[in-house]
């Protein structure tokens, strides 16, 4: 197996080309000709150069998107949706390839990126279907005097800013509803994961959308990202990333009165009551923190165990941690791969040191000796943690879970809500009333009862508190990506005041 994956690495490395910007239907260098280096997280080797866009390239892309809006925004719906279905189909045809590039670029295990890419194809089909079936207005009868009705219109140029943790999936999550509703797009992908965004540009190019409808400007957050946010011809910004970046973006977009969707960080609790199905809860807790290398916004990074089952549960957790397969991200058996970047690796390691200083007992799995050149952090439990600790309050965004115990329902609810974040929550109990009661009382945008993080595309996705503003998913995305206009129509002779007629 090792032999096979080593050759896979070399083979993909040969196939990776330098990445350009995609503006107005063409792959181009940055106007400045600046580039930045893309590094592979498995070997920490240089992979390729990426064109580094700045305000000049953003302006070009926004102007192209603005021009294209005249065509795309006015196109007959069925014709537009045919393009959206086509993009989904082209992604489907290249799942294996995209997944390999994604794993190569990010360190996410191939068995997991394959599923994400398949989901990405579904995002396009889903939003084409949703526009057909659910993008409809309302009518208000006002006696025999008026009929008022609402319509949805595309907003204009959508600026989409995405993170590196599930790049392809999160990009399509925004691009599909933005394009399907008739907006044109400028995407600014994360600088640490440019490869799959480039494949997406190739696919959308192949689908033949009118030039300028979709554009990609690679570059840094402070230059390309900030210019997109500040551009007066960009009407909306959909952002996924860290909470502090979200807050910075909102400040920078205030002058041009941007409409924002904010999908931000999380520190989600996983609560196991004494009556829960412990086998299933264990599977879900382990998957929820160690899948996607722990770089997952909805990860259950805080585990609360009822004291009666805590010892047994922790013993079984340790066994799992010992056995998690840490390996080459392109090996289908690998369960945990390397973190995206050396900088992020050091951040996560620093948190483990802080946990030690704060009094946690650290329990970690092993990293095979041959993997030392990658950004590997072993699956880690922070035992004997408590809510006063920094490592329980702050998002670590790696394969690290704080483990705590509780006695009473009220107590665990207070602990669950005692963080600034409010993205997801997981409640495990066989008491049906308690399951609903506790889930509803948790301050989070989403909660799962006796379930891992399974999501139906029709449901709203998003966070409460510092985890976000607004909801993506289902028809909730239409509130963000469309302008709802009301048309008031007089159908009778309602009274109109006659100023100036009295004298
Ligand atoms: P990040 O905030 O560092 O970067 C995200 C994107 O913002 C990147 O493209 C970056 O270049 C850009 N950016 C940075 N500064 C900017 C600025 N001043 N103006 C405009 N753009 C700027 O986030 P990250 O480290 O890439 O991603 C990890 C974070 O994303 C975690 O906090 C995670 O919880 C969060 N996340 C949230 C969700 C969700 O749905 N709630 C999903 C995935 C990830």
XYZ file of C-alpha atoms and ligand atoms in Angstrom:
547
model
C 0.000 0.000 0.000
C 2.754 2.444 0.962
C 4.519 1.841 -2.367
C 1.359 2.494 -4.321
C 0.612 5.798 -2.591
C 4.151 7.095 -2.899
C 3.937 6.694 -6.663
C 0.490 8.354 -6.595
C 2.068 11.379 -4.922
C 4.801 11.654 -7.538
C 2.335 11.174 -10.348
C 0.013 13.948 -9.159
C 2.948 16.221 -8.487
C 3.904 15.904 -12.148
C 0.373 16.772 -13.229
C 0.030 19.939 -11.148
C 0.575 23.092 -13.181
C 0.976 26.670 -12.095
C -2.361 28.259 -11.299
C -3.604 31.401 -13.008
C -6.517 33.703 -12.345
C -9.723 33.063 -14.285
C -11.163 36.374 -15.430
C -13.683 37.043 -18.186
C -13.420 33.486 -19.508
C -9.621 33.415 -19.699
C -6.826 32.008 -17.563
C -4.474 34.930 -17.007
C -1.500 36.011 -14.911
C -1.949 38.664 -12.257
C -1.418 42.122 -13.751
C 1.530 42.555 -11.379
C 2.929 39.140 -12.469
C 3.309 38.367 -8.763
C 2.936 34.740 -7.684
C 3.042 32.848 -4.415
C 4.192 29.317 -3.637
C 1.798 26.498 -2.886
C 3.173 23.858 -0.492
C 2.053 20.260 -0.093
C 1.127 19.373 3.522
C 2.176 15.701 3.274
C 5.813 16.357 2.395
C 6.035 20.117 2.853
C 7.374 20.331 -0.673
C 6.764 23.102 -3.146
C 3.918 22.139 -5.497
C 3.352 25.057 -7.836
C 3.206 28.818 -8.267
C -0.135 30.587 -7.934
C -0.935 33.941 -9.535
C -1.315 36.461 -6.747
C -4.179 38.805 -7.539
C -4.586 42.216 -5.957
C -6.959 45.179 -6.262
C -6.200 45.575 -9.980
C -7.190 41.990 -10.800
C -10.205 42.173 -8.500
C -11.355 45.284 -10.349
C -10.945 43.517 -13.700
C -12.907 40.511 -12.450
C -15.675 42.633 -10.946
C -16.025 44.636 -14.178
C -16.249 41.400 -16.161
C -18.871 40.052 -13.764
C -20.820 43.291 -13.904
C -20.885 43.184 -17.689
C -21.852 39.506 -17.717
C -24.728 40.203 -15.336
C -26.521 41.878 -18.249
C -26.612 38.498 -19.971
C -26.652 35.961 -17.152
C -29.072 37.890 -14.944
C -31.551 38.248 -17.794
C -31.192 34.823 -19.333
C -34.296 32.623 -19.513
C -34.395 30.558 -16.353
C -34.396 27.163 -18.069
C -31.442 28.069 -20.213
C -29.498 29.274 -17.167
C -30.339 26.172 -15.192
C -29.133 23.931 -18.029
C -25.670 25.389 -17.409
C -26.002 24.674 -13.693
C -26.936 21.030 -14.341
C -24.039 20.811 -16.778
C -21.549 21.986 -14.137
C -22.859 19.305 -11.762
C -22.485 16.670 -14.445
C -18.936 17.718 -15.314
C -17.941 17.585 -11.642
C -19.461 14.133 -11.374
C -17.391 12.933 -14.319
C -14.206 14.099 -12.591
C -14.861 13.126 -8.971
C -11.776 10.942 -8.654
C -9.467 13.511 -10.172
C -10.790 16.442 -8.152
C -10.698 14.386 -4.949
C -7.069 13.415 -5.588
C -5.997 16.993 -6.210
C -7.912 18.119 -3.132
C -6.225 15.506 -0.919
C -2.849 16.306 -2.429
C -3.318 20.034 -1.804
C -4.984 19.986 1.641
C -3.959 16.715 3.329
C -7.595 15.629 3.731
C -7.949 11.844 3.381
C -9.053 10.725 -0.065
C -11.912 8.588 1.286
C -13.374 11.827 2.687
C -12.650 14.197 -0.217
C -14.341 11.773 -2.638
C -17.572 12.156 -0.685
C -17.210 15.916 -0.526
C -16.704 16.202 -4.264
C -19.729 14.007 -4.942
C -21.684 16.302 -2.641
C -20.420 19.288 -4.597
C -21.894 17.920 -7.822
C -25.142 17.451 -5.935
C -25.060 21.097 -4.819
C -25.406 22.217 -8.432
C -28.201 19.784 -9.260
C -29.945 20.627 -6.006
C -29.928 24.391 -6.614
C -31.044 24.027 -10.213
C -33.992 21.960 -8.917
C -34.634 24.385 -6.053
C -34.813 27.403 -8.332
C -37.373 25.587 -10.457
C -39.491 24.398 -7.585
C -39.046 26.995 -4.824
C -37.943 30.331 -6.222
C -41.404 31.817 -6.260
C -42.983 34.972 -4.916
C -46.163 35.601 -2.966
C -49.388 37.377 -3.866
C -51.422 39.560 -1.476
C -55.007 40.381 -2.353
C -56.231 43.691 -0.915
C -60.000 43.535 -1.340
C -60.964 44.622 -4.837
C -58.447 47.460 -4.836
C -54.994 45.954 -5.125
C -53.113 42.879 -5.912
C -49.580 42.997 -4.533
C -47.006 40.411 -5.417
C -43.359 39.722 -4.790
C -40.664 38.533 -7.147
C -37.072 37.431 -6.592
C -34.400 39.139 -8.631
C -30.681 38.382 -8.731
C -28.705 40.955 -6.772
C -25.733 41.487 -9.102
C -22.068 40.664 -8.558
C -21.559 38.220 -5.695
C -18.172 38.181 -3.947
C -17.461 34.757 -2.454
C -14.596 34.276 0.012
C -13.800 30.747 1.108
C -11.517 28.885 3.559
C -9.108 25.990 3.036
C -10.701 23.347 5.226
C -13.131 21.819 2.716
C -12.374 24.113 -0.194
C -14.131 22.529 -3.147
C -17.313 21.663 -1.265
C -17.603 25.034 0.449
C -16.963 26.903 -2.794
C -19.695 25.006 -4.632
C -22.021 25.518 -1.700
C -21.910 29.232 -2.438
C -21.378 29.240 -6.205
C -24.333 26.965 -6.987
C -27.069 29.128 -5.394
C -25.361 32.383 -6.444
C -25.262 31.395 -10.130
C -28.553 29.492 -10.194
C -30.418 32.582 -8.977
C -28.818 34.727 -11.707
C -25.944 36.495 -9.970
C -22.479 36.616 -11.438
C -19.543 35.627 -9.265
C -16.038 36.591 -8.246
C -14.530 33.861 -6.084
C -11.514 34.508 -3.827
C -10.384 31.050 -2.667
C -8.130 30.449 0.318
C -4.440 30.892 -0.476
C -3.464 27.548 1.109
C -5.733 25.450 -1.129
C -5.865 26.833 -4.685
C -5.839 23.607 -6.734
C -9.458 22.512 -6.665
C -10.724 26.084 -7.202
C -8.680 26.049 -10.388
C -10.267 22.757 -11.455
C -13.642 24.327 -10.831
C -12.722 27.247 -13.090
C -11.747 24.716 -15.790
C -15.041 22.898 -15.372
C -17.139 26.054 -15.479
C -15.168 27.176 -18.507
C -15.928 23.834 -20.153
C -19.624 24.206 -19.316
C -19.549 27.290 -21.563
C -21.116 29.939 -19.326
C -21.065 33.436 -20.833
C -17.669 35.069 -20.348
C -17.333 36.892 -17.041
C -20.212 35.064 -15.329
C -17.767 33.231 -13.074
C -14.318 34.517 -12.140
C -11.617 33.337 -9.763
C -9.020 35.669 -8.278
C -6.412 33.856 -6.178
C -4.443 35.896 -3.699
C -4.114 36.872 -0.077
C -6.944 37.885 2.208
C -5.502 41.284 3.048
C -5.045 42.217 -0.630
C -7.348 40.324 -3.015
C -9.967 39.501 -0.348
C -10.079 42.992 1.136
C -10.342 44.606 -2.339
C -13.296 42.393 -3.196
C -15.040 43.382 0.033
C -14.445 47.092 -0.553
C -15.382 47.145 -4.240
C -18.430 49.349 -4.816
C -19.771 47.181 -7.659
C -19.918 44.054 -5.508
C -23.347 43.898 -3.891
C -22.913 40.959 -1.565
C -20.198 39.027 0.222
C -20.638 35.455 1.295
C -17.818 34.567 3.643
C -16.773 31.359 5.369
C -13.807 31.502 7.687
C -12.636 32.590 11.092
C -14.804 34.776 13.292
C -12.212 37.536 13.586
C -11.800 37.681 9.790
C -15.585 37.885 9.450
C -15.720 40.818 11.797
C -12.884 42.575 9.915
C -14.701 42.010 6.617
C -17.919 43.491 7.983
C -16.059 46.641 8.997
C -14.425 46.909 5.562
C -17.714 46.409 3.745
C -19.627 49.003 5.736
C -18.758 51.963 3.501
C -20.196 50.242 0.449
C -23.155 48.836 2.421
C -22.508 45.191 1.626
C -25.002 42.427 2.229
C -23.225 39.716 4.238
C -23.556 36.027 4.858
C -21.136 34.927 7.583
C -20.272 31.278 8.269
C -17.724 31.422 11.068
C -15.940 29.367 13.691
C -17.269 26.831 16.175
C -16.599 25.017 19.440
C -19.441 22.553 19.388
C -20.486 20.436 22.376
C -21.185 16.696 22.234
C -23.237 15.624 25.264
C -23.605 11.988 26.259
C -26.236 11.195 28.897
C -26.075 8.020 30.944
C -28.916 6.342 29.003
C -27.409 6.898 25.533
C -26.500 4.195 23.050
C -22.820 4.349 23.939
C -21.573 2.332 20.963
C -23.135 4.704 18.477
C -22.243 7.782 20.526
C -18.616 6.652 20.537
C -18.565 6.187 16.753
C -20.114 9.629 16.248
C -17.851 11.426 18.725
C -14.700 9.938 17.176
C -15.810 10.669 13.623
C -17.025 14.162 14.515
C -13.669 15.335 15.848
C -11.126 13.308 13.855
C -12.682 13.307 10.373
C -11.404 15.975 7.971
C -8.289 16.061 10.167
C -10.300 17.892 12.803
C -10.322 20.923 10.496
C -14.064 21.041 10.525
C -16.232 23.983 11.598
C -18.904 21.691 13.091
C -16.374 19.411 14.847
C -17.430 18.261 18.326
C -14.385 19.697 20.026
C -15.990 19.640 23.501
C -17.154 16.287 24.848
C -19.374 16.260 27.967
C -19.884 12.810 29.503
C -22.311 11.966 32.262
C -20.156 10.970 35.233
C -21.774 7.520 35.464
C -20.568 6.471 32.024
C -17.460 8.649 31.796
C -14.781 6.139 32.809
C -15.993 3.465 30.431
C -16.463 5.934 27.592
C -13.008 7.471 28.046
C -11.375 4.033 28.121
C -13.044 3.169 24.826
C -12.163 6.570 23.363
C -8.510 5.945 24.150
C -8.642 2.598 22.359
C -10.037 4.316 19.275
C -7.457 7.081 19.412
C -4.736 4.423 19.525
C -6.094 2.754 16.424
C -6.955 5.677 14.149
C -5.043 5.196 10.911
C -2.764 8.169 10.473
C -1.311 8.125 6.983
C -0.796 9.375 3.470
C -3.885 11.410 2.532
C -3.996 9.703 -0.859
C -4.166 6.240 0.678
C -7.826 5.117 0.798
C -7.237 3.499 4.205
C -6.067 6.696 5.855
C -8.403 8.155 8.460
C -6.299 11.135 9.552
C -3.945 13.097 7.324
C -1.588 16.063 7.799
C -2.850 19.551 8.645
C -3.060 22.053 5.822
C 0.056 24.128 6.575
C 3.057 24.359 8.884
C 1.685 27.577 10.397
C -1.587 25.909 11.281
C 0.297 22.842 12.584
C 2.237 25.088 14.982
C -1.022 26.745 16.119
C -2.573 23.401 16.964
C 0.580 22.163 18.703
C 0.683 25.389 20.700
C -2.855 24.729 21.953
C -1.804 21.258 23.109
C 1.019 22.883 25.099
C -1.436 25.390 26.563
C -3.711 22.498 27.555
C -0.799 20.922 29.462
C -0.101 24.214 31.216
C -3.765 24.566 32.089
C -3.719 21.161 33.787
C -5.112 18.761 31.170
C -3.864 15.219 30.898
C -2.931 14.747 27.242
C -3.709 11.424 25.582
C -2.509 11.079 21.971
C -2.274 8.435 19.290
C 0.906 7.713 17.351
C 2.280 9.177 14.158
C 4.107 6.575 12.052
C 7.830 7.342 11.829
C 7.838 7.611 8.016
C 5.410 10.564 8.136
C 7.614 13.049 9.941
C 7.955 15.384 6.954
C 4.204 16.118 6.968
C 2.189 18.441 9.236
C 0.889 15.580 11.357
C -0.794 16.086 14.697
C -1.804 12.800 16.337
C -5.426 12.389 17.422
C -5.465 13.979 20.858
C -7.736 13.978 23.908
C -7.503 16.754 26.486
C -8.627 14.903 29.598
C -9.725 16.570 32.840
C -10.537 19.748 30.968
C -12.959 22.380 32.266
C -14.825 25.346 30.849
C -12.519 27.923 32.383
C -9.664 26.772 30.147
C -8.598 28.608 27.005
C -8.502 25.256 25.165
C -12.206 24.769 25.934
C -13.197 28.298 24.969
C -11.179 28.774 21.764
C -11.424 27.026 18.410
C -8.338 24.826 17.870
C -9.388 23.467 14.446
C -7.365 20.269 14.626
C -7.769 16.653 15.807
C -8.033 17.667 19.436
C -11.024 17.105 21.729
C -11.499 18.408 25.264
C -13.185 15.846 27.518
C -15.296 16.814 30.550
C -17.868 15.268 32.849
C -21.196 16.427 34.320
C -23.836 15.293 36.798
C -27.042 17.162 35.979
C -28.893 18.249 32.864
C -29.018 21.926 33.918
C -25.328 21.882 34.650
C -24.356 20.507 31.228
C -26.654 22.960 29.479
C -24.935 25.839 31.183
C -21.531 24.432 30.247
C -22.591 23.821 26.638
C -23.722 27.437 26.283
C -20.764 28.923 28.095
C -18.678 29.722 24.978
C -18.927 32.566 22.501
C -19.586 30.202 19.588
C -22.913 28.628 18.634
C -22.548 26.601 15.453
C -23.530 22.969 16.134
C -24.414 20.651 19.036
C -24.812 16.900 19.460
C -27.042 15.380 22.131
C -27.033 11.675 22.931
C -29.828 10.224 25.078
C -32.587 7.668 24.725
C -34.971 9.878 26.691
C -36.957 11.474 23.885
C -38.180 14.413 25.957
C -34.731 15.219 27.255
C -33.235 14.987 23.770
C -35.538 17.667 22.410
C -35.479 19.779 25.574
C -31.701 19.967 25.753
C -31.199 20.478 22.013
C -33.683 23.334 21.931
C -32.035 25.019 24.907
C -28.562 24.942 23.374
C -27.549 28.206 21.757
C -26.542 26.867 18.348
C -27.689 27.222 14.771
C -27.896 23.431 14.414
C -28.292 20.467 16.737
C -28.311 16.722 16.133
C -29.969 14.196 18.467
C -28.470 10.692 18.472
C -26.821 11.441 15.184
C -23.543 12.348 13.645
C -23.399 15.437 11.460
C -25.638 14.319 8.607
C -27.173 17.104 6.603
C -30.094 17.236 4.237
C -29.401 19.934 1.640
C -32.875 21.409 2.131
C -32.249 22.406 5.745
C -30.732 25.701 6.921
C -27.015 25.707 7.726
C -25.433 28.378 9.889
C -24.474 29.528 13.326
C -25.699 31.554 16.270
C -23.635 33.935 18.430
C -20.037 34.311 17.146
C -20.510 31.440 14.683
C -22.252 33.427 12.034
C -24.958 35.574 10.581
C -27.602 34.255 8.225
C -28.256 30.791 6.879
C -27.045 28.931 3.826
C -28.725 25.837 2.413
C -32.135 25.076 0.966
C -34.335 28.002 0.058
C -32.718 29.999 2.891
C -29.965 30.822 0.407
C -32.535 32.654 -1.723
C -33.007 35.276 0.990
C -29.363 36.156 0.586
C -28.760 35.724 -3.132
C -31.924 37.445 -4.360
C -33.515 40.824 -4.004
C -37.169 40.480 -3.139
C -39.160 43.165 -4.875
C -42.816 43.905 -4.226
C -45.056 45.166 -7.001
C -48.244 46.953 -5.913
C -50.932 46.910 -8.606
C -54.120 48.900 -8.408
C -57.038 46.958 -9.846
C -59.752 49.481 -8.890
C -60.163 53.195 -8.300
C -58.643 53.648 -4.841
C -58.738 57.136 -3.378
C -55.779 59.363 -4.267
C -55.448 62.598 -2.197
C -55.964 65.607 -4.466
C -53.432 68.181 -3.278
C -53.741 71.549 -5.004
C -57.316 70.957 -6.127
C -59.066 72.721 -3.204
C -58.176 76.331 -3.986
P -9.676 32.659 7.431
O -10.676 33.553 8.066
O -8.261 32.807 7.809
O -9.713 32.810 5.830
C -10.870 32.566 5.086
C -10.780 33.345 3.785
O -10.813 34.732 4.073
C -9.519 33.097 2.986
O -9.840 33.055 1.599
C -8.683 34.337 3.289
O -7.765 34.666 2.270
C -9.764 35.389 3.377
N -9.403 36.600 4.149
C -8.541 36.713 5.181
N -8.487 37.990 5.605
C -9.331 38.697 4.817
C -9.714 40.066 4.758
N -9.224 40.978 5.607
N -10.620 40.447 3.831
C -11.152 39.534 2.982
N -10.806 38.237 2.973
C -9.923 37.814 3.896
O -10.200 31.180 7.692
P -9.449 29.815 7.386
O -8.337 29.667 8.358
O -9.187 29.736 5.918
O -10.606 28.747 7.705
C -10.829 28.171 8.949
C -11.972 28.870 9.663
O -13.163 28.762 8.891
C -12.321 28.217 10.992
O -12.548 29.223 11.941
C -13.615 27.466 10.701
O -14.441 27.225 11.822
C -14.253 28.373 9.718
N -15.275 27.647 8.938
C -16.597 27.908 9.185
C -17.581 27.198 8.481
C -19.045 27.457 8.721
O -19.831 27.063 7.878
N -19.439 28.079 9.803
C -17.194 26.243 7.541
C -15.842 26.006 7.329
C -14.879 26.731 8.032
